[in-house]
């Protein structure tokens, strides 16, 4: 009878997993049925983007009308992830439920709430990390981009044509981002607005300098080739400097992750020494306050370490 709470949690978790699987199978069946009907009647096309059928289209349509959905859509557009806001929302919701039941069954029910809150923060942090990662990859391609633009403009090509050549020459993420610029230009948007939109999606000092140089050269004319040549050399030097700084700070960043992991390990050790110790601790108000204070201190330490190691070059 001592294992009755754990058994109850396990059965509940199994029920939730089976419910998620059932919903997934039902959605897959509906999608196959709809695809078969459209193929038989030859009316319309399947809702296909990037070579695959989008799931949770109903959730996606409703979510895009809300402020949260628009915010998620803006963040996803800057990360390069092949996800719709609806797919991301459902995935995060499923991950939060899994975190709650796993933490509640391993530690105590009160820790499930904390795990869900951390999961919400982690979902937002994941998008920010993906955006930073994509921005860093784009920054590393900037020297090559400026070199391509300089060669094209030196050959007498217009800046719009030079950007189109860069789309063909470069790899992702620069290719995809510049393709967005060329698509906006093809729709009649001005070069200034298209480049400013690029700088807003991938905020960085290097890209801001490049966009400003291109805009000013497009407006006033002048020696854009020499400016791009000088900018290429500067970006190459900044690229090497950023790489050295990242290497020097890698150990400190690992420490920021190791500290919360050690805290979780201590909780497992306490619960392993005496079964139900965490349940007894979180059943009292003082114990819950102690857990919240400890979690806040770990979060503060993680934030401060990352803040102190954020070096702008």
Tab-separated table of C-alpha atoms in Angstrom:
chain	number	residue	atom	x	y	z
A	1	UNK	CA	0.000	0.000	0.000
A	2	UNK	CA	2.987	2.315	0.387
A	3	UNK	CA	3.407	2.363	-3.401
A	4	UNK	CA	-0.230	3.298	-4.061
A	5	UNK	CA	0.468	7.016	-4.845
A	6	UNK	CA	3.275	6.078	-7.240
A	7	UNK	CA	1.076	3.464	-8.882
A	8	UNK	CA	-1.701	6.024	-9.262
A	9	UNK	CA	0.705	8.482	-10.917
A	10	UNK	CA	1.975	5.782	-13.280
A	11	UNK	CA	-1.555	4.791	-14.322
A	12	UNK	CA	-2.490	8.452	-14.843
A	13	UNK	CA	0.605	9.048	-16.960
A	14	UNK	CA	-0.127	5.942	-19.015
A	15	UNK	CA	-3.687	7.158	-19.569
A	16	UNK	CA	-2.467	10.552	-20.761
A	17	UNK	CA	0.032	8.942	-23.134
A	18	UNK	CA	-2.679	6.698	-24.586
A	19	UNK	CA	-4.970	9.726	-24.967
A	20	UNK	CA	-2.284	11.649	-26.869
A	21	UNK	CA	-1.623	8.627	-29.096
A	22	UNK	CA	-5.345	8.289	-29.738
A	23	UNK	CA	-5.685	11.925	-30.731
A	24	UNK	CA	-2.662	11.598	-33.015
A	25	UNK	CA	-4.071	8.493	-34.699
A	26	UNK	CA	-7.466	10.180	-35.108
A	27	UNK	CA	-5.881	13.277	-36.635
A	28	UNK	CA	-3.805	11.132	-38.990
A	29	UNK	CA	-6.907	9.255	-40.101
A	30	UNK	CA	-8.799	12.468	-40.760
A	31	UNK	CA	-5.869	13.847	-42.748
A	32	UNK	CA	-5.652	10.688	-44.873
A	33	UNK	CA	-9.398	10.758	-45.462
A	34	UNK	CA	-9.287	14.390	-46.551
A	35	UNK	CA	-6.349	13.714	-48.850
A	36	UNK	CA	-8.161	10.790	-50.432
A	37	UNK	CA	-11.316	12.850	-51.023
A	38	UNK	CA	-9.345	15.682	-52.628
A	39	UNK	CA	-7.467	13.214	-54.828
A	40	UNK	CA	-10.685	11.534	-55.962
A	41	UNK	CA	-12.592	14.749	-56.671
A	42	UNK	CA	-9.523	16.628	-57.994
A	43	UNK	CA	-10.622	19.788	-56.250
A	44	UNK	CA	-7.958	21.981	-54.700
A	45	UNK	CA	-4.588	20.953	-53.440
A	46	UNK	CA	-3.348	19.571	-50.181
A	47	UNK	CA	-2.182	22.092	-47.619
A	48	UNK	CA	1.483	21.381	-48.143
A	49	UNK	CA	4.358	23.571	-47.060
A	50	UNK	CA	8.012	22.735	-47.264
A	51	UNK	CA	7.260	19.279	-48.640
A	52	UNK	CA	5.035	18.012	-45.805
A	53	UNK	CA	1.443	18.273	-44.691
A	54	UNK	CA	0.812	20.597	-41.768
A	55	UNK	CA	-0.827	19.153	-38.703
A	56	UNK	CA	-3.199	20.750	-36.215
A	57	UNK	CA	-4.434	23.181	-38.857
A	58	UNK	CA	-7.562	23.997	-36.841
A	59	UNK	CA	-5.525	24.934	-33.780
A	60	UNK	CA	-3.173	26.910	-35.993
A	61	UNK	CA	-5.972	28.971	-37.558
A	62	UNK	CA	-7.450	29.872	-34.180
A	63	UNK	CA	-4.065	30.564	-32.608
A	64	UNK	CA	-2.937	32.954	-35.355
A	65	UNK	CA	-5.867	35.240	-34.514
A	66	UNK	CA	-4.644	35.751	-30.949
A	67	UNK	CA	-1.819	37.933	-29.645
A	68	UNK	CA	0.033	34.859	-28.404
A	69	UNK	CA	-0.177	33.216	-31.812
A	70	UNK	CA	1.169	36.294	-33.572
A	71	UNK	CA	4.040	36.472	-31.120
A	72	UNK	CA	4.870	32.795	-31.647
A	73	UNK	CA	4.679	33.279	-35.408
A	74	UNK	CA	7.158	36.175	-35.282
A	75	UNK	CA	9.596	34.169	-33.203
A	76	UNK	CA	9.283	31.084	-35.394
A	77	UNK	CA	9.950	33.137	-38.517
A	78	UNK	CA	13.301	34.209	-37.042
A	79	UNK	CA	14.356	30.706	-35.995
A	80	UNK	CA	14.064	28.962	-39.356
A	81	UNK	CA	12.194	26.027	-37.789
A	82	UNK	CA	9.796	24.157	-40.068
A	83	UNK	CA	6.876	24.552	-37.654
A	84	UNK	CA	3.588	26.396	-37.611
A	85	UNK	CA	2.388	28.191	-34.466
A	86	UNK	CA	-0.247	25.494	-33.986
A	87	UNK	CA	2.288	22.676	-34.190
A	88	UNK	CA	4.595	24.453	-31.783
A	89	UNK	CA	1.787	25.181	-29.325
A	90	UNK	CA	0.535	21.577	-29.274
A	91	UNK	CA	4.097	20.251	-28.934
A	92	UNK	CA	4.801	22.555	-25.993
A	93	UNK	CA	1.506	21.616	-24.346
A	94	UNK	CA	2.315	17.922	-24.646
A	95	UNK	CA	5.827	18.486	-23.293
A	96	UNK	CA	4.455	20.411	-20.298
A	97	UNK	CA	2.056	17.587	-19.443
A	98	UNK	CA	4.877	15.061	-19.712
A	99	UNK	CA	7.141	17.196	-17.508
A	100	UNK	CA	4.434	17.572	-14.896
A	101	UNK	CA	3.681	13.876	-14.561
A	102	UNK	CA	7.324	12.799	-14.704
A	103	UNK	CA	8.399	15.297	-12.032
A	104	UNK	CA	5.358	14.481	-9.894
A	105	UNK	CA	6.035	10.753	-10.054
A	106	UNK	CA	9.807	10.955	-9.545
A	107	UNK	CA	9.922	13.690	-6.877
A	108	UNK	CA	6.576	14.913	-5.497
A	109	UNK	CA	3.356	16.425	-6.928
A	110	UNK	CA	4.478	19.931	-5.940
A	111	UNK	CA	7.585	19.558	-8.108
A	112	UNK	CA	5.356	18.840	-11.098
A	113	UNK	CA	4.032	22.400	-10.950
A	114	UNK	CA	7.576	23.770	-10.745
A	115	UNK	CA	8.616	21.576	-13.686
A	116	UNK	CA	5.691	22.876	-15.759
A	117	UNK	CA	6.645	26.499	-14.998
A	118	UNK	CA	10.261	25.772	-15.929
A	119	UNK	CA	8.976	24.102	-19.095
A	120	UNK	CA	7.108	27.262	-20.125
A	121	UNK	CA	10.275	29.287	-19.596
A	122	UNK	CA	12.280	26.648	-21.452
A	123	UNK	CA	9.923	26.687	-24.441
A	124	UNK	CA	10.400	30.435	-24.831
A	125	UNK	CA	14.135	30.073	-24.201
A	126	UNK	CA	14.313	27.396	-26.899
A	127	UNK	CA	12.942	29.817	-29.490
A	128	UNK	CA	15.357	32.522	-28.355
A	129	UNK	CA	18.239	30.051	-28.508
A	130	UNK	CA	17.266	28.967	-32.008
A	131	UNK	CA	17.070	32.605	-33.112
A	132	UNK	CA	20.480	33.379	-31.618
A	133	UNK	CA	21.905	30.240	-33.207
A	134	UNK	CA	20.515	31.187	-36.607
A	135	UNK	CA	21.750	34.757	-36.201
A	136	UNK	CA	25.242	33.516	-35.343
A	137	UNK	CA	25.238	31.262	-38.405
A	138	UNK	CA	24.146	34.190	-40.573
A	139	UNK	CA	26.831	36.446	-39.075
A	140	UNK	CA	29.462	33.846	-39.937
A	141	UNK	CA	28.308	34.056	-43.560
A	142	UNK	CA	28.436	37.843	-43.710
A	143	UNK	CA	32.068	38.063	-44.948
A	144	UNK	CA	31.214	35.767	-47.831
A	145	UNK	CA	28.004	37.699	-48.485
A	146	UNK	CA	29.773	41.056	-48.646
A	147	UNK	CA	32.403	39.537	-50.925
A	148	UNK	CA	29.724	38.290	-53.333
A	149	UNK	CA	27.963	41.670	-53.304
A	150	UNK	CA	31.221	43.519	-53.858
A	151	UNK	CA	32.166	41.334	-56.833
A	152	UNK	CA	28.707	41.667	-58.375
A	153	UNK	CA	28.559	45.449	-57.991
A	154	UNK	CA	32.106	45.796	-59.292
A	155	UNK	CA	30.974	43.940	-62.409
A	156	UNK	CA	28.367	46.646	-62.948
A	157	UNK	CA	25.288	44.824	-61.644
A	158	UNK	CA	22.574	46.584	-59.684
A	159	UNK	CA	22.260	45.911	-55.982
A	160	UNK	CA	18.971	44.051	-56.450
A	161	UNK	CA	20.603	41.751	-58.982
A	162	UNK	CA	23.612	41.283	-56.704
A	163	UNK	CA	21.340	40.127	-53.878
A	164	UNK	CA	19.711	37.656	-56.271
A	165	UNK	CA	23.156	36.284	-57.155
A	166	UNK	CA	23.962	35.910	-53.466
A	167	UNK	CA	20.863	33.730	-53.100
A	168	UNK	CA	22.314	31.335	-55.657
A	169	UNK	CA	25.851	31.391	-54.258
A	170	UNK	CA	25.330	31.084	-50.489
A	171	UNK	CA	24.036	28.304	-48.285
A	172	UNK	CA	21.360	28.441	-45.597
A	173	UNK	CA	20.518	30.415	-43.522
A	174	UNK	CA	21.792	33.274	-45.716
A	175	UNK	CA	20.127	31.792	-48.800
A	176	UNK	CA	16.697	31.585	-47.165
A	177	UNK	CA	16.896	35.048	-45.600
A	178	UNK	CA	18.059	36.694	-48.820
A	179	UNK	CA	15.363	34.840	-50.734
A	180	UNK	CA	12.817	36.534	-48.485
A	181	UNK	CA	14.382	39.863	-49.419
A	182	UNK	CA	14.195	39.106	-53.141
A	183	UNK	CA	10.578	37.925	-52.795
A	184	UNK	CA	9.652	41.177	-51.066
A	185	UNK	CA	11.401	43.150	-53.815
A	186	UNK	CA	9.521	41.165	-56.469
A	187	UNK	CA	6.246	42.114	-54.776
A	188	UNK	CA	7.089	45.809	-55.102
A	189	UNK	CA	8.496	46.528	-51.670
A	190	UNK	CA	11.332	49.024	-51.509
A	191	UNK	CA	14.901	47.907	-50.968
A	192	UNK	CA	15.170	49.921	-47.748
A	193	UNK	CA	12.125	48.252	-46.198
A	194	UNK	CA	13.201	44.760	-47.264
A	195	UNK	CA	16.688	45.175	-45.802
A	196	UNK	CA	15.367	46.747	-42.595
A	197	UNK	CA	13.007	43.804	-42.210
A	198	UNK	CA	16.002	41.477	-42.558
A	199	UNK	CA	17.873	43.384	-39.841
A	200	UNK	CA	14.807	43.200	-37.572
A	201	UNK	CA	14.505	39.411	-37.977
A	202	UNK	CA	18.181	38.783	-37.214
A	203	UNK	CA	19.325	41.585	-34.915
A	204	UNK	CA	23.105	41.992	-34.761
A	205	UNK	CA	25.620	44.802	-34.997
A	206	UNK	CA	27.328	43.312	-38.033
A	207	UNK	CA	24.126	42.966	-40.026
A	208	UNK	CA	23.004	46.446	-38.995
A	209	UNK	CA	26.277	47.899	-40.329
A	210	UNK	CA	25.892	45.989	-43.599
A	211	UNK	CA	22.256	47.020	-44.050
A	212	UNK	CA	23.066	50.663	-43.285
A	213	UNK	CA	25.941	50.601	-45.804
A	214	UNK	CA	23.749	49.123	-48.522
A	215	UNK	CA	20.871	51.533	-47.870
A	216	UNK	CA	23.088	54.624	-47.857
A	217	UNK	CA	24.910	53.490	-50.983
A	218	UNK	CA	21.620	52.792	-52.735
A	219	UNK	CA	20.269	56.232	-51.829
A	220	UNK	CA	23.297	58.438	-52.384
A	221	UNK	CA	25.435	56.328	-54.651
A	222	UNK	CA	29.186	56.414	-54.122
A	223	UNK	CA	31.913	53.830	-53.823
A	224	UNK	CA	29.899	50.850	-52.661
A	225	UNK	CA	32.561	48.400	-53.868
A	226	UNK	CA	35.331	49.819	-51.671
A	227	UNK	CA	32.942	50.053	-48.732
A	228	UNK	CA	32.002	46.401	-49.093
A	229	UNK	CA	35.652	45.391	-49.442
A	230	UNK	CA	36.574	47.177	-46.223
A	231	UNK	CA	33.516	45.752	-44.488
A	232	UNK	CA	34.524	42.237	-45.567
A	233	UNK	CA	37.923	42.566	-43.903
A	234	UNK	CA	36.358	43.964	-40.732
A	235	UNK	CA	33.802	41.155	-40.563
A	236	UNK	CA	36.529	38.546	-40.989
A	237	UNK	CA	38.438	39.995	-38.028
A	238	UNK	CA	35.285	40.175	-35.877
A	239	UNK	CA	34.464	36.571	-36.793
A	240	UNK	CA	37.803	35.348	-35.476
A	241	UNK	CA	37.491	37.456	-32.333
A	242	UNK	CA	34.000	36.120	-31.607
A	243	UNK	CA	35.276	32.565	-32.030
A	244	UNK	CA	38.088	33.129	-29.523
A	245	UNK	CA	35.723	34.707	-26.982
A	246	UNK	CA	33.249	31.826	-27.331
A	247	UNK	CA	36.027	29.318	-26.699
A	248	UNK	CA	37.239	31.158	-23.601
A	249	UNK	CA	33.741	31.384	-22.084
A	250	UNK	CA	32.603	27.848	-22.893
A	251	UNK	CA	33.650	26.468	-19.492
A	252	UNK	CA	31.753	29.175	-17.627
A	253	UNK	CA	28.612	28.496	-19.650
A	254	UNK	CA	28.845	24.804	-18.818
A	255	UNK	CA	28.997	25.779	-15.137
A	256	UNK	CA	25.723	27.689	-15.501
A	257	UNK	CA	24.027	24.486	-16.644
A	258	UNK	CA	25.828	22.210	-14.175
A	259	UNK	CA	24.643	24.111	-11.085
A	260	UNK	CA	20.879	23.402	-11.579
A	261	UNK	CA	21.691	19.815	-12.563
A	262	UNK	CA	23.530	19.341	-9.267
A	263	UNK	CA	20.490	20.681	-7.404
A	264	UNK	CA	18.260	18.129	-9.130
A	265	UNK	CA	20.757	15.415	-8.257
A	266	UNK	CA	20.635	16.390	-4.591
A	267	UNK	CA	16.848	16.047	-4.626
A	268	UNK	CA	17.118	12.563	-6.092
A	269	UNK	CA	19.703	11.679	-3.461
A	270	UNK	CA	17.456	12.883	-0.624
A	271	UNK	CA	14.488	10.969	-1.989
A	272	UNK	CA	16.634	7.881	-2.429
A	273	UNK	CA	17.880	7.983	1.153
A	274	UNK	CA	14.327	7.921	2.491
A	275	UNK	CA	11.359	7.210	0.299
A	276	UNK	CA	8.679	9.881	0.548
A	277	UNK	CA	10.992	12.521	2.048
A	278	UNK	CA	10.101	15.045	-0.651
A	279	UNK	CA	6.389	14.365	-0.180
A	280	UNK	CA	6.714	15.080	3.516
A	281	UNK	CA	8.743	18.210	2.841
A	282	UNK	CA	6.322	19.711	0.303
A	283	UNK	CA	3.259	18.844	2.350
A	284	UNK	CA	4.117	21.679	4.759
A	285	UNK	CA	4.019	25.380	3.875
A	286	UNK	CA	7.566	25.950	5.140
A	287	UNK	CA	8.866	23.163	2.892
A	288	UNK	CA	7.143	24.583	-0.170
A	289	UNK	CA	8.538	28.023	0.536
A	290	UNK	CA	12.009	26.536	0.931
A	291	UNK	CA	11.679	24.745	-2.415
A	292	UNK	CA	10.495	27.930	-4.146
A	293	UNK	CA	13.317	29.984	-2.626
A	294	UNK	CA	15.892	27.377	-3.641
A	295	UNK	CA	14.528	27.190	-7.190
A	296	UNK	CA	14.576	30.990	-7.390
A	297	UNK	CA	18.202	31.108	-6.224
A	298	UNK	CA	19.221	28.492	-8.798
A	299	UNK	CA	17.417	30.453	-11.503
A	300	UNK	CA	19.073	33.677	-10.334
A	301	UNK	CA	22.498	32.050	-10.435
A	302	UNK	CA	21.853	30.714	-13.943
A	303	UNK	CA	20.718	34.156	-15.083
A	304	UNK	CA	23.674	35.983	-13.528
A	305	UNK	CA	26.267	33.597	-14.939
A	306	UNK	CA	24.826	33.958	-18.444
A	307	UNK	CA	24.571	37.699	-18.016
A	308	UNK	CA	28.170	38.094	-16.895
A	309	UNK	CA	29.474	35.929	-19.726
A	310	UNK	CA	27.598	37.865	-22.390
A	311	UNK	CA	30.420	39.764	-24.072
A	312	UNK	CA	29.554	42.160	-26.882
A	313	UNK	CA	32.208	42.602	-29.497
